[in-house]
PDB file of C-alpha atoms in Angstrom:
ATOM      1  CA  MET Q 501      74.256 104.690  48.340  1.00 48.00           C
ATOM      2  CA  LYS Q 502      75.490 101.581  46.588  1.00 44.00           C
ATOM      3  CA  PRO Q 503      77.639 102.531  43.615  1.00 48.00           C
ATOM      4  CA  SER Q 504      78.885  99.771  41.397  1.00 43.00           C
ATOM      5  CA  ARG Q 505      82.473 100.947  41.359  1.00 46.00           C
ATOM      6  CA  GLY Q 506      85.021 100.755  44.156  1.00 46.00           C
ATOM      7  CA  LYS Q 507      84.428  99.316  47.587  1.00 44.00           C
ATOM      8  CA  ILE Q 508      82.189 100.754  50.282  1.00 38.00           C
ATOM      9  CA  THR Q 509      82.455  99.853  53.927  1.00 39.00           C
ATOM     10  CA  ALA Q 510      80.181 100.836  56.803  1.00 39.00           C
ATOM     11  CA  PHE Q 511      81.702 101.402  60.226  1.00 38.00           C
ATOM     12  CA  SER Q 512      80.531 101.876  63.759  1.00 34.00           C
ATOM     13  CA  CYS Q 513      80.737 105.308  65.334  1.00 35.00           C
ATOM     14  CA  SER Q 514      83.756 104.286  67.378  1.00 36.00           C
ATOM     15  CA  ASP Q 515      85.709 103.911  64.143  1.00 45.00           C
ATOM     16  CA  LEU Q 516      85.600 107.665  63.668  1.00 43.00           C
ATOM     17  CA  ARG Q 517      88.583 107.755  66.006  1.00 43.00           C
ATOM     18  CA  TYR Q 518      91.608 105.825  64.884  1.00 41.00           C
ATOM     19  CA  ASP Q 519      93.619 106.918  67.913  1.00 39.00           C
ATOM     20  CA  ASP Q 520      92.362 106.055  71.402  1.00 38.00           C
ATOM     21  CA  ASP Q 521      91.923 109.331  73.253  1.00 39.00           C
ATOM     22  CA  ASP Q 522      89.796 109.531  76.379  1.00 36.00           C
ATOM     23  CA  LYS Q 523      89.697 113.282  76.090  1.00 36.00           C
ATOM     24  CA  ARG Q 524      87.699 113.203  72.879  1.00 36.00           C
ATOM     25  CA  LYS Q 525      83.949 113.587  72.963  1.00 35.00           C
ATOM     26  CA  ALA Q 526      81.414 110.806  72.874  1.00 34.00           C
ATOM     27  CA  PRO Q 527      80.490 109.370  69.448  1.00 34.00           C
ATOM     28  CA  ILE Q 528      78.433 111.596  67.180  1.00 32.00           C
ATOM     29  CA  LYS Q 529      74.672 111.477  67.607  1.00 36.00           C
ATOM     30  CA  ARG Q 530      72.733 111.182  64.406  1.00 37.00           C
ATOM     31  CA  SER Q 531      69.635 113.235  63.815  1.00 37.00           C
ATOM     32  CA  ARG Q 532      66.279 111.523  63.941  1.00 34.00           C
ATOM     33  CA  GLY Q 533      65.484 109.463  60.873  1.00 34.00           C
ATOM     34  CA  GLU Q 534      68.939 109.900  59.372  1.00 36.00           C
ATOM     35  CA  SER Q 535      71.199 107.128  58.179  1.00 35.00           C
ATOM     36  CA  PHE Q 536      74.778 107.330  59.373  1.00 30.00           C
ATOM     37  CA  CYS Q 537      77.656 105.255  58.013  1.00 35.00           C
ATOM     38  CA  CYS Q 538      80.603 106.290  60.130  1.00 33.00           C
ATOM     39  CA  ILE Q 539      84.273 106.406  59.255  1.00 30.00           C
ATOM     40  CA  CYS Q 540      87.487 108.037  60.179  1.00 34.00           C
ATOM     41  CA  GLY Q 541      88.304 111.320  58.646  1.00 32.00           C
ATOM     42  CA  ARG Q 542      89.771 114.899  58.160  1.00 33.00           C
ATOM     43  CA  ARG Q 543      85.160 118.105  66.084  1.00 32.00           C
ATOM     44  CA  ARG Q 544      82.575 120.294  66.740  1.00 32.00           C
ATOM     45  CA  PHE Q 545      84.015 123.833  66.585  1.00 29.00           C
ATOM     46  CA  MET Q 546      85.091 125.017  69.971  1.00 32.00           C
ATOM     47  CA  GLU Q 547      83.103 128.177  70.350  1.00 34.00           C
ATOM     48  CA  GLY Q 548      85.014 129.303  73.422  1.00 36.00           C
ATOM     49  CA  ALA Q 549      88.360 130.873  74.064  1.00 35.00           C
ATOM     50  CA  THR Q 550      90.457 128.174  72.388  1.00 36.00           C
ATOM     51  CA  ALA Q 551      88.867 128.542  68.981  1.00 37.00           C
ATOM     52  CA  THR Q 552      88.805 132.323  69.262  1.00 36.00           C
ATOM     53  CA  SER Q 553      92.482 132.542  70.109  1.00 38.00           C
ATOM     54  CA  THR Q 554      93.379 130.151  67.292  1.00 37.00           C
ATOM     55  CA  ALA Q 555      91.375 132.129  64.745  1.00 40.00           C
ATOM     56  CA  LEU Q 556      92.865 135.418  65.879  1.00 37.00           C
ATOM     57  CA  ALA Q 557      96.342 133.970  65.664  1.00 41.00           C
ATOM     58  CA  VAL Q 558      95.836 133.083  62.009  1.00 42.00           C
ATOM     59  CA  PHE Q 559      93.522 135.966  61.048  1.00 40.00           C
ATOM     60  CA  PRO Q 560      94.113 138.736  63.614  1.00 42.00           C
ATOM     61  CA  ASN Q 561      92.182 141.382  61.656  1.00 41.00           C
ATOM     62  CA  CYS Q 562      89.154 139.246  60.735  1.00 43.00           C
ATOM     63  CA  PRO Q 563      85.847 139.475  62.605  1.00 39.00           C
ATOM     64  CA  SER Q 564      84.087 136.206  63.382  1.00 41.00           C
ATOM     65  CA  ASN Q 565      81.350 137.005  60.854  1.00 46.00           C
ATOM     66  CA  ALA Q 566      83.227 137.076  57.564  1.00 49.00           C
ATOM     67  CA  SER Q 567      80.255 138.455  55.620  1.00 47.00           C
ATOM     68  CA  HIS Q 568      81.233 141.898  56.898  1.00 51.00           C
ATOM     69  CA  LEU Q 569      84.764 141.742  55.503  1.00 57.00           C
ATOM     70  CA  PRO Q 570      85.594 144.326  52.815  1.00 58.00           C
ATOM     71  CA  SER Q 571      87.024 142.915  49.606  1.00 59.00           C
ATOM     72  CA  ASP Q 572      90.518 144.093  50.536  1.00 60.00           C
ATOM     73  CA  ASP Q 573      90.332 142.045  53.724  1.00 76.00           C
ATOM     74  CA  TYR Q 574      89.364 138.934  51.784  1.00 75.00           C
ATOM     75  CA  MET Q 575      92.494 139.368  49.704  1.00 78.00           C
ATOM     76  CA  SER Q 576      94.510 139.913  52.867  1.00 82.00           C
ATOM     77  CA  VAL Q 577      93.238 136.629  54.291  1.00 79.00           C
ATOM     78  CA  LEU Q 578      93.857 134.891  50.959  1.00 79.00           C
ATOM     79  CA  ASN Q 579      97.460 136.091  50.857  1.00 75.00           C
ATOM     80  CA  LYS Q 580      98.028 135.161  54.491  1.00 83.00           C
ATOM     81  CA  VAL Q 581      96.516 131.688  54.244  1.00 78.00           C
ATOM     82  CA  ARG Q 582      97.964 130.925  50.834  1.00 78.00           C
ATOM     83  CA  PRO Q 583     100.890 133.192  49.981  1.00 78.00           C
ATOM     84  CA  PRO Q 584     101.020 134.074  46.263  1.00 80.00           C
ATOM     85  CA  ARG Q 585     102.707 131.478  44.080  1.00 82.00           C
ATOM     86  CA  PRO Q 586     104.677 132.290  40.920  1.00 88.00           C
ATOM     87  CA  ASP Q 587     102.475 132.668  37.870  1.00 90.00           C
ATOM     88  CA  TRP Q 588     104.155 129.717  36.135  1.00 92.00           C
ATOM     89  CA  TYR Q 589     103.418 127.479  39.134  1.00 88.00           C
ATOM     90  CA  GLU Q 590      99.744 128.404  39.188  1.00 90.00           C
ATOM     91  CA  LYS Q 591      99.441 127.728  35.456  1.00 92.00           C
ATOM     92  CA  PHE Q 592     101.335 124.446  35.714  1.00 90.00           C
ATOM     93  CA  HIS Q 593      99.287 123.181  38.665  1.00 87.00           C
ATOM     94  CA  ALA Q 594      95.983 124.061  36.973  1.00 91.00           C
ATOM     95  CA  SER Q 595      97.034 122.425  33.712  1.00 92.00           C
ATOM     96  CA  LEU Q 596      98.351 119.311  35.464  1.00 88.00           C
ATOM     97  CA  LEU Q 597      95.196 118.918  37.528  1.00 88.00           C
ATOM     98  CA  ASN Q 598      93.100 119.227  34.397  1.00 89.00           C
ATOM     99  CA  LYS Q 599      95.083 116.472  32.674  1.00 87.00           C
ATOM    100  CA  LEU Q 600      95.312 114.035  35.579  1.00 85.00           C
ATOM    101  CA  LYS Q 601      91.740 114.189  36.848  1.00 85.00           C
ATOM    102  CA  ASP Q 602      90.159 111.798  34.335  1.00 88.00           C
ATOM    103  CA  SER Q 603      91.059 108.407  35.848  1.00 87.00           C
ATOM    104  CA  TYR Q 604      89.938 109.505  39.303  1.00 90.00           C
ATOM    105  CA  GLU Q 605      86.734 111.052  37.992  1.00 93.00           C
ATOM    106  CA  ILE Q 606      85.825 107.849  36.144  1.00 93.00           C
ATOM    107  CA  GLU Q 607      86.083 105.767  39.307  1.00 92.00           C
ATOM    108  CA  ILE Q 608      84.319 108.274  41.560  1.00 93.00           C
ATOM    109  CA  ALA Q 609      81.548 109.004  39.038  1.00 95.00           C
ATOM    110  CA  ASP Q 610      78.925 106.658  40.494  1.00 94.00           C
ATOM    111  CA  TYR Q 611      79.390 108.072  43.978  1.00 94.00           C
ATOM    112  CA  LYS Q 612      79.185 111.643  42.729  1.00 95.00           C
ATOM    113  CA  SER Q 613      76.139 110.974  40.559  1.00 95.00           C
ATOM    114  CA  GLN Q 614      74.149 109.765  43.534  1.00 93.00           C
ATOM    115  CA  LEU Q 615      75.505 112.414  45.891  1.00 95.00           C
ATOM    116  CA  PHE Q 616      74.813 115.368  43.623  1.00 95.00           C
ATOM    117  CA  SER Q 617      71.349 114.121  42.713  1.00 94.00           C
ATOM    118  CA  ASN Q 618      70.383 115.697  46.046  1.00 93.00           C
ATOM    119  CA  LEU Q 619      70.831 119.119  44.458  1.00 92.00           C
ATOM    120  CA  LYS Q 620      68.585 118.757  41.437  1.00 85.00           C
ATOM    121  CA  GLY Q 621      65.521 120.916  41.759  1.00 83.00           C
ATOM    122  CA  LYS Q 622      66.414 121.787  45.353  1.00 86.00           C
ATOM    123  CA  ALA Q 623      69.266 124.260  45.128  1.00 91.00           C
ATOM    124  CA  GLN Q 624      69.122 127.471  43.126  1.00 92.00           C
ATOM    125  CA  LYS Q 625      72.303 129.048  44.487  1.00 97.00           C
ATOM    126  CA  VAL Q 626      75.318 126.765  44.894  1.00 97.00           C
ATOM    127  CA  LEU Q 627      78.797 127.572  46.170  1.00 98.00           C
ATOM    128  CA  GLU Q 628      81.591 125.181  45.286  1.00 98.00           C
ATOM    129  CA  ILE Q 629      84.717 125.670  47.369  1.00 97.00           C
ATOM    130  CA  GLY Q 630      87.936 124.536  45.740  1.00 96.00           C
ATOM    131  CA  ILE Q 631      86.220 124.230  42.380  1.00 97.00           C
ATOM    132  CA  GLY Q 632      89.508 123.575  40.591  1.00 95.00           C
ATOM    133  CA  THR Q 633      88.920 122.736  36.945  1.00 95.00           C
ATOM    134  CA  GLY Q 634      85.195 122.193  37.536  1.00 96.00           C
ATOM    135  CA  PRO Q 635      84.735 118.395  37.234  1.00 96.00           C
ATOM    136  CA  ASN Q 636      81.656 118.477  39.502  1.00 97.00           C
ATOM    137  CA  LEU Q 637      79.691 120.987  37.463  1.00 96.00           C
ATOM    138  CA  LYS Q 638      78.342 118.382  35.063  1.00 95.00           C
ATOM    139  CA  TYR Q 639      76.485 116.726  37.953  1.00 94.00           C
ATOM    140  CA  TYR Q 640      74.475 119.699  39.184  1.00 93.00           C
ATOM    141  CA  ALA Q 641      74.827 122.754  36.939  1.00 90.00           C
ATOM    142  CA  GLY Q 642      72.652 121.723  33.988  1.00 84.00           C
ATOM    143  CA  GLU Q 643      69.458 123.409  35.143  1.00 77.00           C
ATOM    144  CA  ALA Q 644      68.855 126.875  33.702  1.00 72.00           C
ATOM    145  CA  ASP Q 645      67.889 128.522  36.993  1.00 87.00           C
ATOM    146  CA  VAL Q 646      70.981 127.376  38.928  1.00 93.00           C
ATOM    147  CA  GLN Q 647      73.491 130.039  39.916  1.00 95.00           C
ATOM    148  CA  VAL Q 648      76.975 128.788  40.778  1.00 97.00           C
ATOM    149  CA  PHE Q 649      79.757 130.512  42.665  1.00 98.00           C
ATOM    150  CA  GLY Q 650      82.998 128.649  41.967  1.00 97.00           C
ATOM    151  CA  MET Q 651      85.709 129.505  44.491  1.00 97.00           C
ATOM    152  CA  ASP Q 652      89.409 128.691  44.296  1.00 96.00           C
ATOM    153  CA  PRO Q 653      92.641 130.293  45.546  1.00 94.00           C
ATOM    154  CA  ASN Q 654      94.345 129.542  42.213  1.00 94.00           C
ATOM    155  CA  ARG Q 655      93.197 132.146  39.704  1.00 94.00           C
ATOM    156  CA  LYS Q 656      94.431 129.998  36.802  1.00 95.00           C
ATOM    157  CA  MET Q 657      91.646 127.497  37.485  1.00 96.00           C
ATOM    158  CA  GLU Q 658      89.088 130.014  36.255  1.00 96.00           C
ATOM    159  CA  LYS Q 659      89.312 129.299  32.526  1.00 96.00           C
ATOM    160  CA  TYR Q 660      89.005 125.553  33.084  1.00 96.00           C
ATOM    161  CA  ALA Q 661      86.041 126.016  35.432  1.00 97.00           C
ATOM    162  CA  GLN Q 662      84.324 128.305  32.932  1.00 96.00           C
ATOM    163  CA  ALA Q 663      84.816 125.750  30.167  1.00 96.00           C
ATOM    164  CA  ALA Q 664      83.376 123.029  32.408  1.00 96.00           C
ATOM    165  CA  ALA Q 665      80.384 125.252  33.201  1.00 95.00           C
ATOM    166  CA  GLU Q 666      79.663 125.787  29.511  1.00 94.00           C
ATOM    167  CA  ALA Q 667      80.055 122.078  28.803  1.00 95.00           C
ATOM    168  CA  ALA Q 668      77.538 121.357  31.587  1.00 94.00           C
ATOM    169  CA  GLY Q 669      75.013 123.687  29.972  1.00 93.00           C
ATOM    170  CA  LEU Q 670      75.394 126.424  32.560  1.00 93.00           C
ATOM    171  CA  PRO Q 671      75.304 129.925  31.037  1.00 91.00           C
ATOM    172  CA  LEU Q 672      78.367 131.935  32.033  1.00 91.00           C
ATOM    173  CA  THR Q 673      75.970 134.627  33.222  1.00 92.00           C
ATOM    174  CA  ASN Q 674      75.018 132.112  35.935  1.00 95.00           C
ATOM    175  CA  PHE Q 675      78.619 131.324  36.876  1.00 96.00           C
ATOM    176  CA  GLU Q 676      80.888 133.514  38.983  1.00 96.00           C
ATOM    177  CA  PHE Q 677      84.480 132.638  39.832  1.00 97.00           C
ATOM    178  CA  LEU Q 678      85.585 133.788  43.289  1.00 96.00           C
ATOM    179  CA  HIS Q 679      89.298 134.135  43.972  1.00 95.00           C
ATOM    180  CA  ALA Q 680      89.302 133.278  47.682  1.00 94.00           C
ATOM    181  CA  VAL Q 681      90.033 130.684  50.351  1.00 94.00           C
ATOM    182  CA  GLY Q 682      87.618 128.647  52.446  1.00 94.00           C
ATOM    183  CA  GLU Q 683      88.654 130.408  55.641  1.00 94.00           C
ATOM    184  CA  ALA Q 684      87.081 133.660  54.383  1.00 93.00           C
ATOM    185  CA  ILE Q 685      84.278 133.146  51.875  1.00 95.00           C
ATOM    186  CA  PRO Q 686      83.273 136.405  50.138  1.00 95.00           C
ATOM    187  CA  LEU Q 687      79.524 135.764  50.345  1.00 95.00           C
ATOM    188  CA  GLY Q 688      76.899 136.945  52.822  1.00 95.00           C
ATOM    189  CA  ASP Q 689      75.344 134.994  55.662  1.00 95.00           C
ATOM    190  CA  ALA Q 690      72.714 132.425  54.626  1.00 96.00           C
ATOM    191  CA  SER Q 691      73.250 133.346  50.971  1.00 96.00           C
ATOM    192  CA  VAL Q 692      73.371 129.909  49.283  1.00 97.00           C
ATOM    193  CA  ASP Q 693      71.211 126.790  49.235  1.00 97.00           C
ATOM    194  CA  ALA Q 694      74.105 124.363  49.008  1.00 97.00           C
ATOM    195  CA  VAL Q 695      77.871 124.168  49.355  1.00 98.00           C
ATOM    196  CA  VAL Q 696      79.919 121.625  47.425  1.00 98.00           C
ATOM    197  CA  GLY Q 697      83.456 120.609  48.300  1.00 97.00           C
ATOM    198  CA  THR Q 698      85.456 117.693  46.903  1.00 96.00           C
ATOM    199  CA  LEU Q 699      89.086 117.015  47.792  1.00 94.00           C
ATOM    200  CA  VAL Q 700      89.496 120.490  49.240  1.00 95.00           C
ATOM    201  CA  LEU Q 701      89.690 120.230  53.051  1.00 96.00           C
ATOM    202  CA  CYS Q 702      92.946 118.329  52.677  1.00 93.00           C
ATOM    203  CA  SER Q 703      94.670 121.513  51.566  1.00 92.00           C
ATOM    204  CA  VAL Q 704      93.023 124.382  53.468  1.00 94.00           C
ATOM    205  CA  LYS Q 705      95.090 125.915  56.257  1.00 93.00           C
ATOM    206  CA  ASP Q 706      92.322 125.774  58.880  1.00 94.00           C
ATOM    207  CA  VAL Q 707      89.694 123.039  58.484  1.00 96.00           C
ATOM    208  CA  ASP Q 708      87.615 124.221  61.447  1.00 95.00           C
ATOM    209  CA  MET Q 709      87.384 127.782  60.188  1.00 95.00           C
ATOM    210  CA  THR Q 710      86.522 126.623  56.676  1.00 97.00           C
ATOM    211  CA  LEU Q 711      83.651 124.499  57.981  1.00 97.00           C
ATOM    212  CA  LYS Q 712      82.480 127.419  60.100  1.00 96.00           C
ATOM    213  CA  GLU Q 713      82.385 129.541  56.960  1.00 96.00           C
ATOM    214  CA  VAL Q 714      80.471 126.811  55.114  1.00 97.00           C
ATOM    215  CA  LYS Q 715      77.836 126.848  57.854  1.00 97.00           C
ATOM    216  CA  ARG Q 716      77.693 130.651  57.830  1.00 97.00           C
ATOM    217  CA  VAL Q 717      76.921 131.028  54.122  1.00 97.00           C
ATOM    218  CA  LEU Q 718      74.380 128.176  54.077  1.00 97.00           C
ATOM    219  CA  ARG Q 719      70.750 129.149  54.522  1.00 97.00           C
ATOM    220  CA  PRO Q 720      68.801 127.339  57.271  1.00 96.00           C
ATOM    221  CA  GLY Q 721      68.060 123.854  55.949  1.00 95.00           C
ATOM    222  CA  GLY Q 722      70.818 124.123  53.360  1.00 96.00           C
ATOM    223  CA  ILE Q 723      73.143 121.209  52.591  1.00 97.00           C
ATOM    224  CA  TYR Q 724      76.882 120.684  52.322  1.00 98.00           C
ATOM    225  CA  LEU Q 725      77.941 117.896  49.941  1.00 98.00           C
ATOM    226  CA  PHE Q 726      81.472 116.599  50.309  1.00 97.00           C
ATOM    227  CA  VAL Q 727      83.995 114.050  49.101  1.00 96.00           C
ATOM    228  CA  GLU Q 728      87.322 114.033  50.958  1.00 96.00           C
ATOM    229  CA  HIS Q 729      90.284 111.727  51.366  1.00 94.00           C
ATOM    230  CA  VAL Q 730      91.276 110.997  54.960  1.00 94.00           C
ATOM    231  CA  ALA Q 731      93.955 109.311  57.026  1.00 93.00           C
ATOM    232  CA  ALA Q 732      94.128 105.521  56.933  1.00 93.00           C
ATOM    233  CA  LYS Q 733      93.842 103.548  60.142  1.00 93.00           C
ATOM    234  CA  ASP Q 734      96.825 103.641  62.487  1.00 93.00           C
ATOM    235  CA  GLY Q 735      99.069 100.594  62.292  1.00 93.00           C
ATOM    236  CA  THR Q 736      98.315  99.836  58.646  1.00 94.00           C
ATOM    237  CA  VAL Q 737     100.833  99.835  55.842  1.00 94.00           C
ATOM    238  CA  LEU Q 738      98.797 102.514  54.094  1.00 93.00           C
ATOM    239  CA  ARG Q 739      99.006 104.827  57.125  1.00 94.00           C
ATOM    240  CA  PHE Q 740     102.747 104.268  57.311  1.00 94.00           C
ATOM    241  CA  MET Q 741     103.047 105.276  53.655  1.00 93.00           C
ATOM    242  CA  GLN Q 742     100.921 108.349  54.259  1.00 92.00           C
ATOM    243  CA  ASN Q 743     103.061 109.414  57.215  1.00 95.00           C
ATOM    244  CA  VAL Q 744     106.203 109.086  55.115  1.00 95.00           C
ATOM    245  CA  LEU Q 745     104.803 110.785  52.012  1.00 92.00           C
ATOM    246  CA  ASP Q 746     102.833 113.558  53.732  1.00 88.00           C
ATOM    247  CA  PRO Q 747     105.596 116.225  53.716  1.00 92.00           C
ATOM    248  CA  LEU Q 748     106.313 115.604  50.041  1.00 90.00           C
ATOM    249  CA  GLN Q 749     102.603 115.572  49.205  1.00 89.00           C
ATOM    250  CA  GLN Q 750     102.187 119.033  50.725  1.00 88.00           C
ATOM    251  CA  ILE Q 751     104.937 120.369  48.469  1.00 85.00           C
ATOM    252  CA  ILE Q 752     103.957 118.802  45.165  1.00 83.00           C
ATOM    253  CA  ALA Q 753     100.170 118.919  45.636  1.00 83.00           C
ATOM    254  CA  ASP Q 754      99.768 122.539  46.706  1.00 80.00           C
ATOM    255  CA  GLY Q 755      99.387 121.989  50.460  1.00 83.00           C
ATOM    256  CA  CYS Q 756      97.494 118.685  50.384  1.00 91.00           C
ATOM    257  CA  HIS Q 757      97.719 116.676  53.642  1.00 92.00           C
ATOM    258  CA  LEU Q 758      97.399 112.889  53.646  1.00 92.00           C
ATOM    259  CA  THR Q 759      96.774 112.333  57.353  1.00 93.00           C
ATOM    260  CA  ARG Q 760      93.910 114.662  58.265  1.00 94.00           C
ATOM    261  CA  GLU Q 761      90.838 113.297  60.064  1.00 93.00           C
ATOM    262  CA  THR Q 762      88.393 115.279  57.971  1.00 94.00           C
ATOM    263  CA  GLY Q 763      85.395 112.989  58.420  1.00 94.00           C
ATOM    264  CA  MET Q 764      85.474 113.519  62.152  1.00 93.00           C
ATOM    265  CA  LYS Q 765      85.889 117.265  61.690  1.00 95.00           C
ATOM    266  CA  ILE Q 766      82.749 117.432  59.551  1.00 96.00           C
ATOM    267  CA  SER Q 767      80.793 115.205  61.923  1.00 94.00           C
ATOM    268  CA  GLU Q 768      81.597 117.405  64.917  1.00 93.00           C
ATOM    269  CA  ALA Q 769      81.278 120.798  63.201  1.00 94.00           C
ATOM    270  CA  GLY Q 770      77.804 121.477  64.585  1.00 94.00           C
ATOM    271  CA  PHE Q 771      75.632 120.583  61.588  1.00 96.00           C
ATOM    272  CA  SER Q 772      72.103 119.483  62.454  1.00 94.00           C
ATOM    273  CA  GLY Q 773      72.688 116.130  60.766  1.00 93.00           C
ATOM    274  CA  VAL Q 774      75.499 114.375  58.930  1.00 95.00           C
ATOM    275  CA  GLU Q 775      75.366 111.343  56.648  1.00 94.00           C
ATOM    276  CA  LEU Q 776      78.860 109.956  56.273  1.00 93.00           C
ATOM    277  CA  ASN Q 777      80.093 107.073  54.119  1.00 93.00           C
ATOM    278  CA  MET Q 778      83.471 105.558  53.278  1.00 93.00           C
ATOM    279  CA  ALA Q 779      84.880 104.377  49.965  1.00 90.00           C
ATOM    280  CA  PHE Q 780      88.154 102.792  48.845  1.00 91.00           C
ATOM    281  CA  LEU Q 781      89.145 103.635  45.284  1.00 89.00           C
ATOM    282  CA  SER Q 782      91.580 101.373  43.465  1.00 86.00           C
ATOM    283  CA  LYS Q 783      93.091 104.189  41.404  1.00 81.00           C
ATOM    284  CA  ALA Q 784      93.521 106.601  44.300  1.00 82.00           C
ATOM    285  CA  PHE Q 785      96.509 104.650  45.680  1.00 85.00           C
ATOM    286  CA  TYR Q 786      97.649 106.237  48.969  1.00 88.00           C
ATOM    287  CA  VAL Q 787      94.888 108.890  48.816  1.00 90.00           C
ATOM    288  CA  ASN Q 788      92.543 106.478  50.610  1.00 90.00           C
ATOM    289  CA  PRO Q 789      90.138 105.971  52.235  1.00 93.00           C
ATOM    290  CA  GLN Q 790      87.702 108.603  51.018  1.00 94.00           C
ATOM    291  CA  VAL Q 791      84.587 109.838  52.776  1.00 95.00           C
ATOM    292  CA  TYR Q 792      81.532 111.295  51.130  1.00 96.00           C
ATOM    293  CA  GLY Q 793      78.134 112.443  52.259  1.00 96.00           C
ATOM    294  CA  ILE Q 794      75.763 115.244  53.213  1.00 96.00           C
ATOM    295  CA  ALA Q 795      75.757 117.644  56.149  1.00 97.00           C
ATOM    296  CA  ARG Q 796      72.632 119.675  56.870  1.00 96.00           C
ATOM    297  CA  LYS Q 797      72.532 123.064  58.538  1.00 94.00           C
TER     298      LYS Q 797
END
């Protein structure tokens, strides 16, 4: 991918780890025939006792296969992961996000255009986690036979997402808003062809569990398209700024973390193949670098 905007840098696999840690696993192996531009970001899920105990600590009443959860349990997980905010806050955050997204979307447009072209004609059922106000819908929702599930924990995003769906040419009969969190997706196993997530793993409570859910709802051969901002390299001025601003960012940006290594999390989540790229966006300020790419189930 060689968009005209911003700056793209390719890295070696060792650059996935900014901190030296001999306990971490060997660099990610790419699948045969797949390009791999590595970066640092926000580990393969530990399927043993550690991951199980962590999941039970956060979601003690949730089975590992979330497709069997009753609707009441989804709401229970939602309220536990993201306690209800005041109505005015939800409205304000949705409205603010809708107003402030334009400058970012202009700069990221070339990257998204090429990334989402992978969906055209290949994905009939698409789940977008953290759909927000729906800025991605224009890239993939224009085909009449596409069905989109737009998921977000903020109910006030729904009207903006619906408007974006209509503007993209997607009939509202083909769009369903899901009030839920990534840690418990209210869809069945292997139920969608693709999952989309942009700037969402920064704010989920449990990145590993969210990625596990993404894999669960994807059909075999399905794809996960992502754009995420990640921690800058240790020792840089940018990383220092992120460390300082991270607590404030979580408060004012609805739980957003600036120092997560999301790229590495995706790479080690157990997908059959991951294509990972890095971009620096001039208008994203301290929300850099950003990683984007495709993970295949």
